[in-house]
XYZ file of C-alpha atoms in Angstrom:
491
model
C -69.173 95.744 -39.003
C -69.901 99.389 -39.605
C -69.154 99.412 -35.152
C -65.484 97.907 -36.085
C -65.058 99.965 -38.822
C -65.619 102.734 -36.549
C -63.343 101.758 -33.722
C -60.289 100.964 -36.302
C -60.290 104.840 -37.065
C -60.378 105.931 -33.630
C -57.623 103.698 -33.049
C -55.998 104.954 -36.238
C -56.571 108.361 -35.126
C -55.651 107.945 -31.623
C -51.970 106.501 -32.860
C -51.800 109.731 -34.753
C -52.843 112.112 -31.964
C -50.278 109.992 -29.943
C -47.528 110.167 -31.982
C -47.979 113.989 -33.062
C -47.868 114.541 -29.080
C -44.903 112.127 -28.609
C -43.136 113.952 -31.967
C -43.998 118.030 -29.813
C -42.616 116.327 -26.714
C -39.548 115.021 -28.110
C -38.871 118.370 -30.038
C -39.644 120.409 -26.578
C -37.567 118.347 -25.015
C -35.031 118.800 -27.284
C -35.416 122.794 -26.886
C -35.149 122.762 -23.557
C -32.241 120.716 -23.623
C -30.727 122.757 -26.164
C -31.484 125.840 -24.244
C -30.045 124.091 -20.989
C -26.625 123.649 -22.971
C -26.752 127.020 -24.126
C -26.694 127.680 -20.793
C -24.347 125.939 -19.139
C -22.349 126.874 -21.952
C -22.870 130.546 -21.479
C -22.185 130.059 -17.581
C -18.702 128.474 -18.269
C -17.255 130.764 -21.495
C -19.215 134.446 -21.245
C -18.108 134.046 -17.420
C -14.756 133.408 -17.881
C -14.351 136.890 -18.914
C -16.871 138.833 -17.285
C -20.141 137.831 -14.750
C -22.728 135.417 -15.830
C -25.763 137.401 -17.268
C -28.998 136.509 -17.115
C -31.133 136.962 -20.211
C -33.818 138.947 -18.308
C -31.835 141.709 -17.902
C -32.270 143.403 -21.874
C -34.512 142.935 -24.490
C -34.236 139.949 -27.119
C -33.505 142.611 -30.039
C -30.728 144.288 -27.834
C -29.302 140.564 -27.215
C -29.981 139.722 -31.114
C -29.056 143.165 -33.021
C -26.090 144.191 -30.694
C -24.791 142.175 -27.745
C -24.355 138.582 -28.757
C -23.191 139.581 -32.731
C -20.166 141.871 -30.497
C -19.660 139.192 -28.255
C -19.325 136.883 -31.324
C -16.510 138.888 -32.935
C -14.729 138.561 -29.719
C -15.066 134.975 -29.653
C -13.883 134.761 -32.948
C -16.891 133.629 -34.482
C -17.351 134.295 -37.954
C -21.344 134.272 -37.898
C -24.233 132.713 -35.827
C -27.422 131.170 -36.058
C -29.373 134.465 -37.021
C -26.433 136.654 -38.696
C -23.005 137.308 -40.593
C -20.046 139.680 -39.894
C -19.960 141.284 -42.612
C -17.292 141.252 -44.992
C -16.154 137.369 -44.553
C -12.864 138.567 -46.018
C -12.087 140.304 -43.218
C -13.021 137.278 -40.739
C -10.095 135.249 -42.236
C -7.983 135.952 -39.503
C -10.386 135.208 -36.658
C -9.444 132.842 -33.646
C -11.904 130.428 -32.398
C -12.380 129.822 -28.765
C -15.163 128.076 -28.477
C -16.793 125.480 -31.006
C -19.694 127.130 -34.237
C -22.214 124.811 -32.938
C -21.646 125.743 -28.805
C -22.015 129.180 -29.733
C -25.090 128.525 -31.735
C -26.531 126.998 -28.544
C -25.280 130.414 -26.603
C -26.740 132.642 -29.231
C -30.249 130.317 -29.007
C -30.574 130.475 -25.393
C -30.106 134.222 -25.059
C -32.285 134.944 -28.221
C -35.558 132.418 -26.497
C -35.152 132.877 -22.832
C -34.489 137.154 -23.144
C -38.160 138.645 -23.326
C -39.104 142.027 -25.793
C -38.753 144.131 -23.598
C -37.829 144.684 -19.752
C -39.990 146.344 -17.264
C -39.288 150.390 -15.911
C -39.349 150.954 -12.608
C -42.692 152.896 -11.406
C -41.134 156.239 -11.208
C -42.961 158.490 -8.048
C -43.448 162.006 -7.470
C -41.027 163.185 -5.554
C -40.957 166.803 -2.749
C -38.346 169.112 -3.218
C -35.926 170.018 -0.935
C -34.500 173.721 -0.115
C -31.167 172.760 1.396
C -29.323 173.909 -2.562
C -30.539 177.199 -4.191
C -29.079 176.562 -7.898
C -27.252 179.428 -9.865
C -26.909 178.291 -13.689
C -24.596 179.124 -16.289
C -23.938 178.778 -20.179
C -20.385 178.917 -21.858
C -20.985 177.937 -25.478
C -24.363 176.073 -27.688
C -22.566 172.205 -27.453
C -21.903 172.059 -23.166
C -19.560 168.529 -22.903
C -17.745 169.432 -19.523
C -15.765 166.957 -18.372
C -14.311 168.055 -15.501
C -15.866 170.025 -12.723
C -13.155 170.766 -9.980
C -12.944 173.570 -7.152
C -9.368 174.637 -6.043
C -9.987 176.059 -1.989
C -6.603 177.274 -1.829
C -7.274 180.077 -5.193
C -10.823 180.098 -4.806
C -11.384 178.877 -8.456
C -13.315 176.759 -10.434
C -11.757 174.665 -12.869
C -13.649 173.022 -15.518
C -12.877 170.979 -19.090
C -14.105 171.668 -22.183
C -14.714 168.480 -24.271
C -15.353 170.230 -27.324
C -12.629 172.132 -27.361
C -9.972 170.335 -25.260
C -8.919 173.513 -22.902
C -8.576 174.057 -19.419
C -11.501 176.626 -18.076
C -10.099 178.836 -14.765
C -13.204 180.629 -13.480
C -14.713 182.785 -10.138
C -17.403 181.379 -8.537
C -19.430 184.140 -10.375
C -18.649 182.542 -13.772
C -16.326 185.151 -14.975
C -13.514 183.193 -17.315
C -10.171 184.180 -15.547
C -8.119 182.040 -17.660
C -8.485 179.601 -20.763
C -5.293 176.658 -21.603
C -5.989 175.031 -24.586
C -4.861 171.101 -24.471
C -3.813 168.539 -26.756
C -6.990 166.473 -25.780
C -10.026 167.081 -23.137
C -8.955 167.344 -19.576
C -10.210 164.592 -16.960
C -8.509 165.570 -13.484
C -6.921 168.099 -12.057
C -5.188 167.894 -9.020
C -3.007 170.856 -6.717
C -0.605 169.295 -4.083
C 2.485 171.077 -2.657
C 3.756 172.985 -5.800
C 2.467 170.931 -7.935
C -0.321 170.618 -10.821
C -1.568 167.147 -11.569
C -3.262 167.492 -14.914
C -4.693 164.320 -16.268
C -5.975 164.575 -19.989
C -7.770 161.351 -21.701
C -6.502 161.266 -25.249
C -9.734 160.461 -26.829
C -13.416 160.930 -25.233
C -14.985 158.266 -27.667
C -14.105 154.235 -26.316
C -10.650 153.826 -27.625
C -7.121 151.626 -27.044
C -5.151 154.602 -28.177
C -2.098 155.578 -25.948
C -2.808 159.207 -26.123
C -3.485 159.786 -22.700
C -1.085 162.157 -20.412
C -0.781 162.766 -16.908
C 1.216 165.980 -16.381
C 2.985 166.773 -13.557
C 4.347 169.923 -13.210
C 6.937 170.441 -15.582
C 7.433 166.696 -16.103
C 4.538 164.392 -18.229
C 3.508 160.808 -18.062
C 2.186 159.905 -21.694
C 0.828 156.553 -23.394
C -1.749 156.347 -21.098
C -4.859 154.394 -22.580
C -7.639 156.909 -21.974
C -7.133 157.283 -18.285
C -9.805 158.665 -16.815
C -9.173 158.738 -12.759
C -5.592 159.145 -11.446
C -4.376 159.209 -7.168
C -1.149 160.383 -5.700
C 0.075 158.625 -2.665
C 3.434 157.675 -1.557
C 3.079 153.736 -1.318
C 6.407 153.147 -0.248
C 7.289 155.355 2.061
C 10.302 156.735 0.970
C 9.026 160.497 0.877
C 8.453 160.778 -2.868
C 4.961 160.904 -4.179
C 4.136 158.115 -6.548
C 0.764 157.972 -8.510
C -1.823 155.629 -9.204
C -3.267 155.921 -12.586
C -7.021 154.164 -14.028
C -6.394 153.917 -17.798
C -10.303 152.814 -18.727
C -9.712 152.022 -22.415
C -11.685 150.273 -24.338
C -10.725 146.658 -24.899
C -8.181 146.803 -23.569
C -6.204 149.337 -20.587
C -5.424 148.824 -17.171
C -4.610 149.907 -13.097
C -1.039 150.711 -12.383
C 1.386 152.362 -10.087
C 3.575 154.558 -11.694
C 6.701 154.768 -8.885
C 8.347 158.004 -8.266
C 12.370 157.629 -9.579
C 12.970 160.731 -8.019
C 14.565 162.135 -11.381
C 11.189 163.376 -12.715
C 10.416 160.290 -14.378
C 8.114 157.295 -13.126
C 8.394 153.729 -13.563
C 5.089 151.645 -14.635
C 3.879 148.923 -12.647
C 0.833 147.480 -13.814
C -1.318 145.908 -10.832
C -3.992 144.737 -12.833
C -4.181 144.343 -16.894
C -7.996 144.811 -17.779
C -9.956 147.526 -19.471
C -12.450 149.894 -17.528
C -10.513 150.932 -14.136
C -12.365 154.183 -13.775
C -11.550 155.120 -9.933
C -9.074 154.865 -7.050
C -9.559 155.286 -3.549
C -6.984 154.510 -0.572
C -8.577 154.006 2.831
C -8.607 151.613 6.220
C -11.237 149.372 4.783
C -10.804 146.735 7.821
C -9.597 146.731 11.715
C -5.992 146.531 10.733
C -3.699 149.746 10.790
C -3.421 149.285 7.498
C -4.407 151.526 4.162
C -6.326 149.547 1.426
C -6.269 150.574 -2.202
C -9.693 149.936 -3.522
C -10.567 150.547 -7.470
C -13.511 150.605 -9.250
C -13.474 148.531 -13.034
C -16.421 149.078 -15.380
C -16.534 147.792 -19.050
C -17.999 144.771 -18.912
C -16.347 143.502 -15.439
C -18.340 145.456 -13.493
C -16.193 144.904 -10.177
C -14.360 146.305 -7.298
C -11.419 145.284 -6.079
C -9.213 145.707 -2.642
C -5.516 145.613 -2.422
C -3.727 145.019 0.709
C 0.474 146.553 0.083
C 2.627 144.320 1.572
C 6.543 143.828 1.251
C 6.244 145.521 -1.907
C 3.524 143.174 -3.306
C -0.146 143.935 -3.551
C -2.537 141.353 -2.895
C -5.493 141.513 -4.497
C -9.349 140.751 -3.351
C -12.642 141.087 -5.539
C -15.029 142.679 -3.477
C -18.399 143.178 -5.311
C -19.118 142.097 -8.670
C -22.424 142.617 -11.435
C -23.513 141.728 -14.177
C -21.890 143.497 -17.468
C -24.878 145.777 -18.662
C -24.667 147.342 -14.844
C -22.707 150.497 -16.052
C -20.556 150.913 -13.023
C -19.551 155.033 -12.744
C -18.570 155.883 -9.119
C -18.376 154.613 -5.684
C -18.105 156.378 -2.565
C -16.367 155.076 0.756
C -18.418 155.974 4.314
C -19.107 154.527 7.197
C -22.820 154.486 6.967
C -23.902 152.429 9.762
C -21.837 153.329 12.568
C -19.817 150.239 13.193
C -16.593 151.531 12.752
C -16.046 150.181 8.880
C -16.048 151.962 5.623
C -19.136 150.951 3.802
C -19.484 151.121 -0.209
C -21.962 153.553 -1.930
C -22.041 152.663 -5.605
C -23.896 154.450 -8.622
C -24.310 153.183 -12.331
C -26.122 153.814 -14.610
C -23.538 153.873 -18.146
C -25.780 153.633 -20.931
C -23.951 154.862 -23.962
C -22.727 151.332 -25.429
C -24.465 148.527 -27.328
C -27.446 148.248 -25.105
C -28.762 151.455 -25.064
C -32.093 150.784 -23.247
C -33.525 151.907 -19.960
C -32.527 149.821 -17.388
C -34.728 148.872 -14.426
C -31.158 148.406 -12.261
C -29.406 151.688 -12.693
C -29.127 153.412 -9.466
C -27.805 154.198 -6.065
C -26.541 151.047 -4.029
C -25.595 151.096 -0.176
C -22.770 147.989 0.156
C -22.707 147.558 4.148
C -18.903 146.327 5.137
C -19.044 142.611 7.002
C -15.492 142.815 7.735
C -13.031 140.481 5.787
C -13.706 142.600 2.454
C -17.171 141.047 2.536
C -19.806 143.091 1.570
C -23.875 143.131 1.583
C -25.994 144.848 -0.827
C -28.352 146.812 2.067
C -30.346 149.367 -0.107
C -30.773 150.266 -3.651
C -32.458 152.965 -4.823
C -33.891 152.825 -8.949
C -32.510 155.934 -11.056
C -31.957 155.854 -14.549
C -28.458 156.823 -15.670
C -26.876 157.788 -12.902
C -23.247 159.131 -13.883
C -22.130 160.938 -10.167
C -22.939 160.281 -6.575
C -21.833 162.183 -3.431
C -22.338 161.015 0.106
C -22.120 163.360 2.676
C -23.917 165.345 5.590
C -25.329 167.952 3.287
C -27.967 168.980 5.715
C -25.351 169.166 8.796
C -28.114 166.903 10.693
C -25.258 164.294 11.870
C -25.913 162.068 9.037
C -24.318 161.173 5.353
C -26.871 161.765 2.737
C -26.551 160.984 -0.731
C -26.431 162.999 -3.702
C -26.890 161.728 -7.545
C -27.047 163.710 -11.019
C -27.911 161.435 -14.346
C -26.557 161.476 -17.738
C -28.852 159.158 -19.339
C -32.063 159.750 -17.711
C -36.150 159.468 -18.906
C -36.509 162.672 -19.323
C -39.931 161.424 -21.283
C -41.012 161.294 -18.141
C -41.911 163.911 -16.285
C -41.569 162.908 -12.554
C -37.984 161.870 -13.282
C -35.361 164.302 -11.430
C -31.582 164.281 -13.322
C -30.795 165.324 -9.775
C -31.720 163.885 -6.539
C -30.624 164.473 -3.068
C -31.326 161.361 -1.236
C -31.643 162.747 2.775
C -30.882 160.133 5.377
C -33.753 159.517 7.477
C -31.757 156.771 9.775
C -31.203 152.895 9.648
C -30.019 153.287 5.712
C -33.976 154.923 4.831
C -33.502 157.681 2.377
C -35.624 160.095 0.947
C -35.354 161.326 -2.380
C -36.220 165.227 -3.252
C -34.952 167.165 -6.106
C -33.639 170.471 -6.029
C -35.845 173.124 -6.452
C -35.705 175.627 -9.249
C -32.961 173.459 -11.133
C -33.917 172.078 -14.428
C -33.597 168.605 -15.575
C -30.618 168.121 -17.968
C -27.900 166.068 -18.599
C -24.723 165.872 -15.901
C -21.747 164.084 -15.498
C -19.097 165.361 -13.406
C -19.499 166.946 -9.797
C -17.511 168.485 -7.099
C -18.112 168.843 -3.563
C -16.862 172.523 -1.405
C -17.362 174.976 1.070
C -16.899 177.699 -1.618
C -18.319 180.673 0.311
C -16.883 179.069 3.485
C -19.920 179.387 5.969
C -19.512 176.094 7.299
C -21.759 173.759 4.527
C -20.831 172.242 1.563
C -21.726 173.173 -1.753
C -21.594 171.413 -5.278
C -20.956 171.928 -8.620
C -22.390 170.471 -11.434
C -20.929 169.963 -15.125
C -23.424 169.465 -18.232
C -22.621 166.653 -21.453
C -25.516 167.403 -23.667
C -24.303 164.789 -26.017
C -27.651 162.862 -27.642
C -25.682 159.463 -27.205
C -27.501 156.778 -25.112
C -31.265 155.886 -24.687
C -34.065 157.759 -27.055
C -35.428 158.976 -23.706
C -32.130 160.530 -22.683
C -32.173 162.988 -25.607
C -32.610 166.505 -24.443
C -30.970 168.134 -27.259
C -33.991 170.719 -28.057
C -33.753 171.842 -24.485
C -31.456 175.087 -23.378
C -27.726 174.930 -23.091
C -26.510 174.864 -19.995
C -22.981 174.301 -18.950
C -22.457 174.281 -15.563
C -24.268 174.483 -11.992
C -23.238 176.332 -8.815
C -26.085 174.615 -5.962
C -25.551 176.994 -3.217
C -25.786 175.169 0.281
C -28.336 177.237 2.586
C -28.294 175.186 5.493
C -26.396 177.651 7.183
């Protein structure tokens, strides 16, 4: 009796066991099939604007306090599964793409499958390397140059002011020859003919206002949304320079050709209608005879793109494309294996938006050329916040090194170098060394000349010490500095 007794309640308590475990394998089930929708459903709406990301690649608060709420707003969501947006008066208007409970399953998936935090790359000691002797300079206490350029022709330096919107004409001794103020900061400056191409942005801080200009000599190109990179060429051959302009915005802003009407006015032609065009280039990319046009879009497209010109059309390729937290700044275009093709060098390392973390895949990128505007990814090199690169034969050893500054670097860590000359060593191996004597600060824009003319090339760095970005890119209790001369003494 007392043995069947006994044998009921195990039986008992094995059909509870067994249905507790049946009840945490239906439910994990159901997670993981919820998280597989959220998935799928992130693969085929987040990529229809922008490349799939993977939620490895920032922290689950990053995705939770900042990404996916942003992301929401542009989806016209009015809330998720773990927030509002704010005044629900003002979400009256919002537009829908996608259904409350698919974008619950989004916001789910990214909020389990992201991790708390992401791993740093193992930053080494580095040598230092003698081929730059640096000669530093301060203009004012708040540094924000935005434009670093040195005119051959006149022997001066030209530099912009963010703070103060003006035009800087110096010697190469740092003596202020001439100050312009501007109606907003100046971005490019180019001198061809008798010409001055002056390209100002309108507003530093991410905005869709038309307040940009492009002036050209005594004739201007305005409502340009924050344009940021600008390149003359004359695209149609009928002897009258036209311009290509990269209006980044913010939302929203574009690539266009602006054709020459010979009149001193330009007609717009937009070649491609998306935010975050941020450089142009025109080069023989391939074995025809043939210029390409090849820009550079950051935001969150993260892409480059090749056009081919033909019979007044331009056909468009995507080359390369990342993930949107890459932070796309600069490419360079060099041949770097000796086959005969232009090869892409890329930096990023933008870090001043919503996910303002340390990123484990900012850097330097070497893009070998397969032919067919097909490229491989070759070498990468870690570096937080990389905002310039440079690639050329620095060292006059028959090779193209590589140089990068940062903006948003760890400069809690003391082995990290805000500048790092990356000498070729052969077969795409580069070694990194930092220039000696120069102290680790915040740079963004760079030029590359033969200033003193003895045969080497020489660079000039411009400072923005602005504490935006990661906590480990503030340096704001560190000494103003404005701008670097690195003095090539190869030769």
């Amino acid at each position: 009796m007392l043995d069947s007794i006994i044998n009921k309640k195990n039986i008992s308590i094995s059909h509870i066991v067994l249905g507790i475990g049946f009840f945490l394998f239906l439910a994990n089930c159901t997670t993981e099939n919820k998280h597989a929708e959220g998935k799928e459903l992130a693969k085929t709406n987040c990529a229809s604007c922008h490349m799939y990301p993977d939620p490895q690649i920032l922290p689950r608060r990053v995705w939770g306090e900042k990404v996916l709420p942003n992301m929401g707003l542009l989806m016209g969501m009015s809330h998720g599964p773990i927030y509002t947006y704010g005044d629900t008066e003002s979400n009256t208007n919002l537009k829908p793409t996608i259904a409350q409970e698919d974008w619950d399953k989004i916001v789910h998936y990214y909020i389990n499958e992201s991790e708390s935090s992401i791993p740093k790359y193992l930053i080494e000691d580095q040598g230092y390397t003698n081929v730059f002797e640096p000669h530093i300079f301060s203009l004012d206490s708040l540094p924000l140059i935005t434009m670093t350029t040195y005119n051959e022709k006149s022997g001066s330096l030209f530099l912009g002011n963010g703070s103060s919107s003006t035009l800087l004409t110096l010697d190469t001794n740092g003596e202020i020859l001439n100050s312009e103020e501007l109606d907003s900061p100046p971005i490019k400056i180019v001198f061809k003919d008798s010409l001055d191409y002056i390209l100002t942005i309108g507003n530093l801080n991410p905005s869709d206002e038309a307040k940009g200009k492009l002036k050209i000599g005594n004739n201007v190109i305005e409502e340009l949304i924050r344009p940021v990179d600008f390149l003359i060429y004359d695209i149609n051959l009928d002897g009258y320079d036209d311009v290509f302009v990269c209006s980044y915005g913010n939302n929203i802003g574009d690539f266009s050709l602006f054709e020459n009407l010979r009149n001193g006015t330009y007609k717009k032609r937009v070649i491609h209608p998306i935010s975050g065009a941020i450089k142009v280039e025109i080069t023989n990319m391939d074995d025809d005879d043939e210029n390409e046009i090849v820009v550079l879009f950051a935001q969150e497209h993260e892409l480059i793109m090749i056009w081919d010109y033909e019979n007044n059309s331009f056909i468009g390729k995507k080359a390369v494309q990342f993930q949107p937290a890459f932070g796309f700044v600069d490419f360079q275009l060099r041949d770097m294996n000796g086959d005969g093709l232009k090869d892409i060098i890329i930096g990023n390392g933008d870090n001043s938006d919503l996910s303002t973390v340390l990123k484990n895949f900012h850097g330097v990128r070497v893009l070998l050329n397969k032919g067919d505007k097909e490229f491989s990814e070759d070498y990468f090199l870690p570096i937080h916040g990389v905002s310039r690169i440079r690639a050329e034969d620095f060292d006059l050893d028959g090779d193209t090194d590589i140089l990068t500054v940062s903006n948003f670097g760890d400069f809690s860590n003391s082995q990290f170098k805000s500048v790092q000359f990356l000498s070729n060593e052969g077969e795409l191996k580069f070694e990194p060394k930092y220039i000696h004597r120069l102290p680790d600060f915040r740079w963004q824009t760079l030029d590359v000349s033969d200033y003193d003319k003895d045969g080497d090339l020489d660079v000039f760095l411009g400072s923005f010490n602005l504490n935006v970005g990661p906590e480990e890119s503030d340096i704001s209790n560190k000494k103003d500095i404005s701008w670097v001369k690195l003095e090539n003494k190869t030769k």
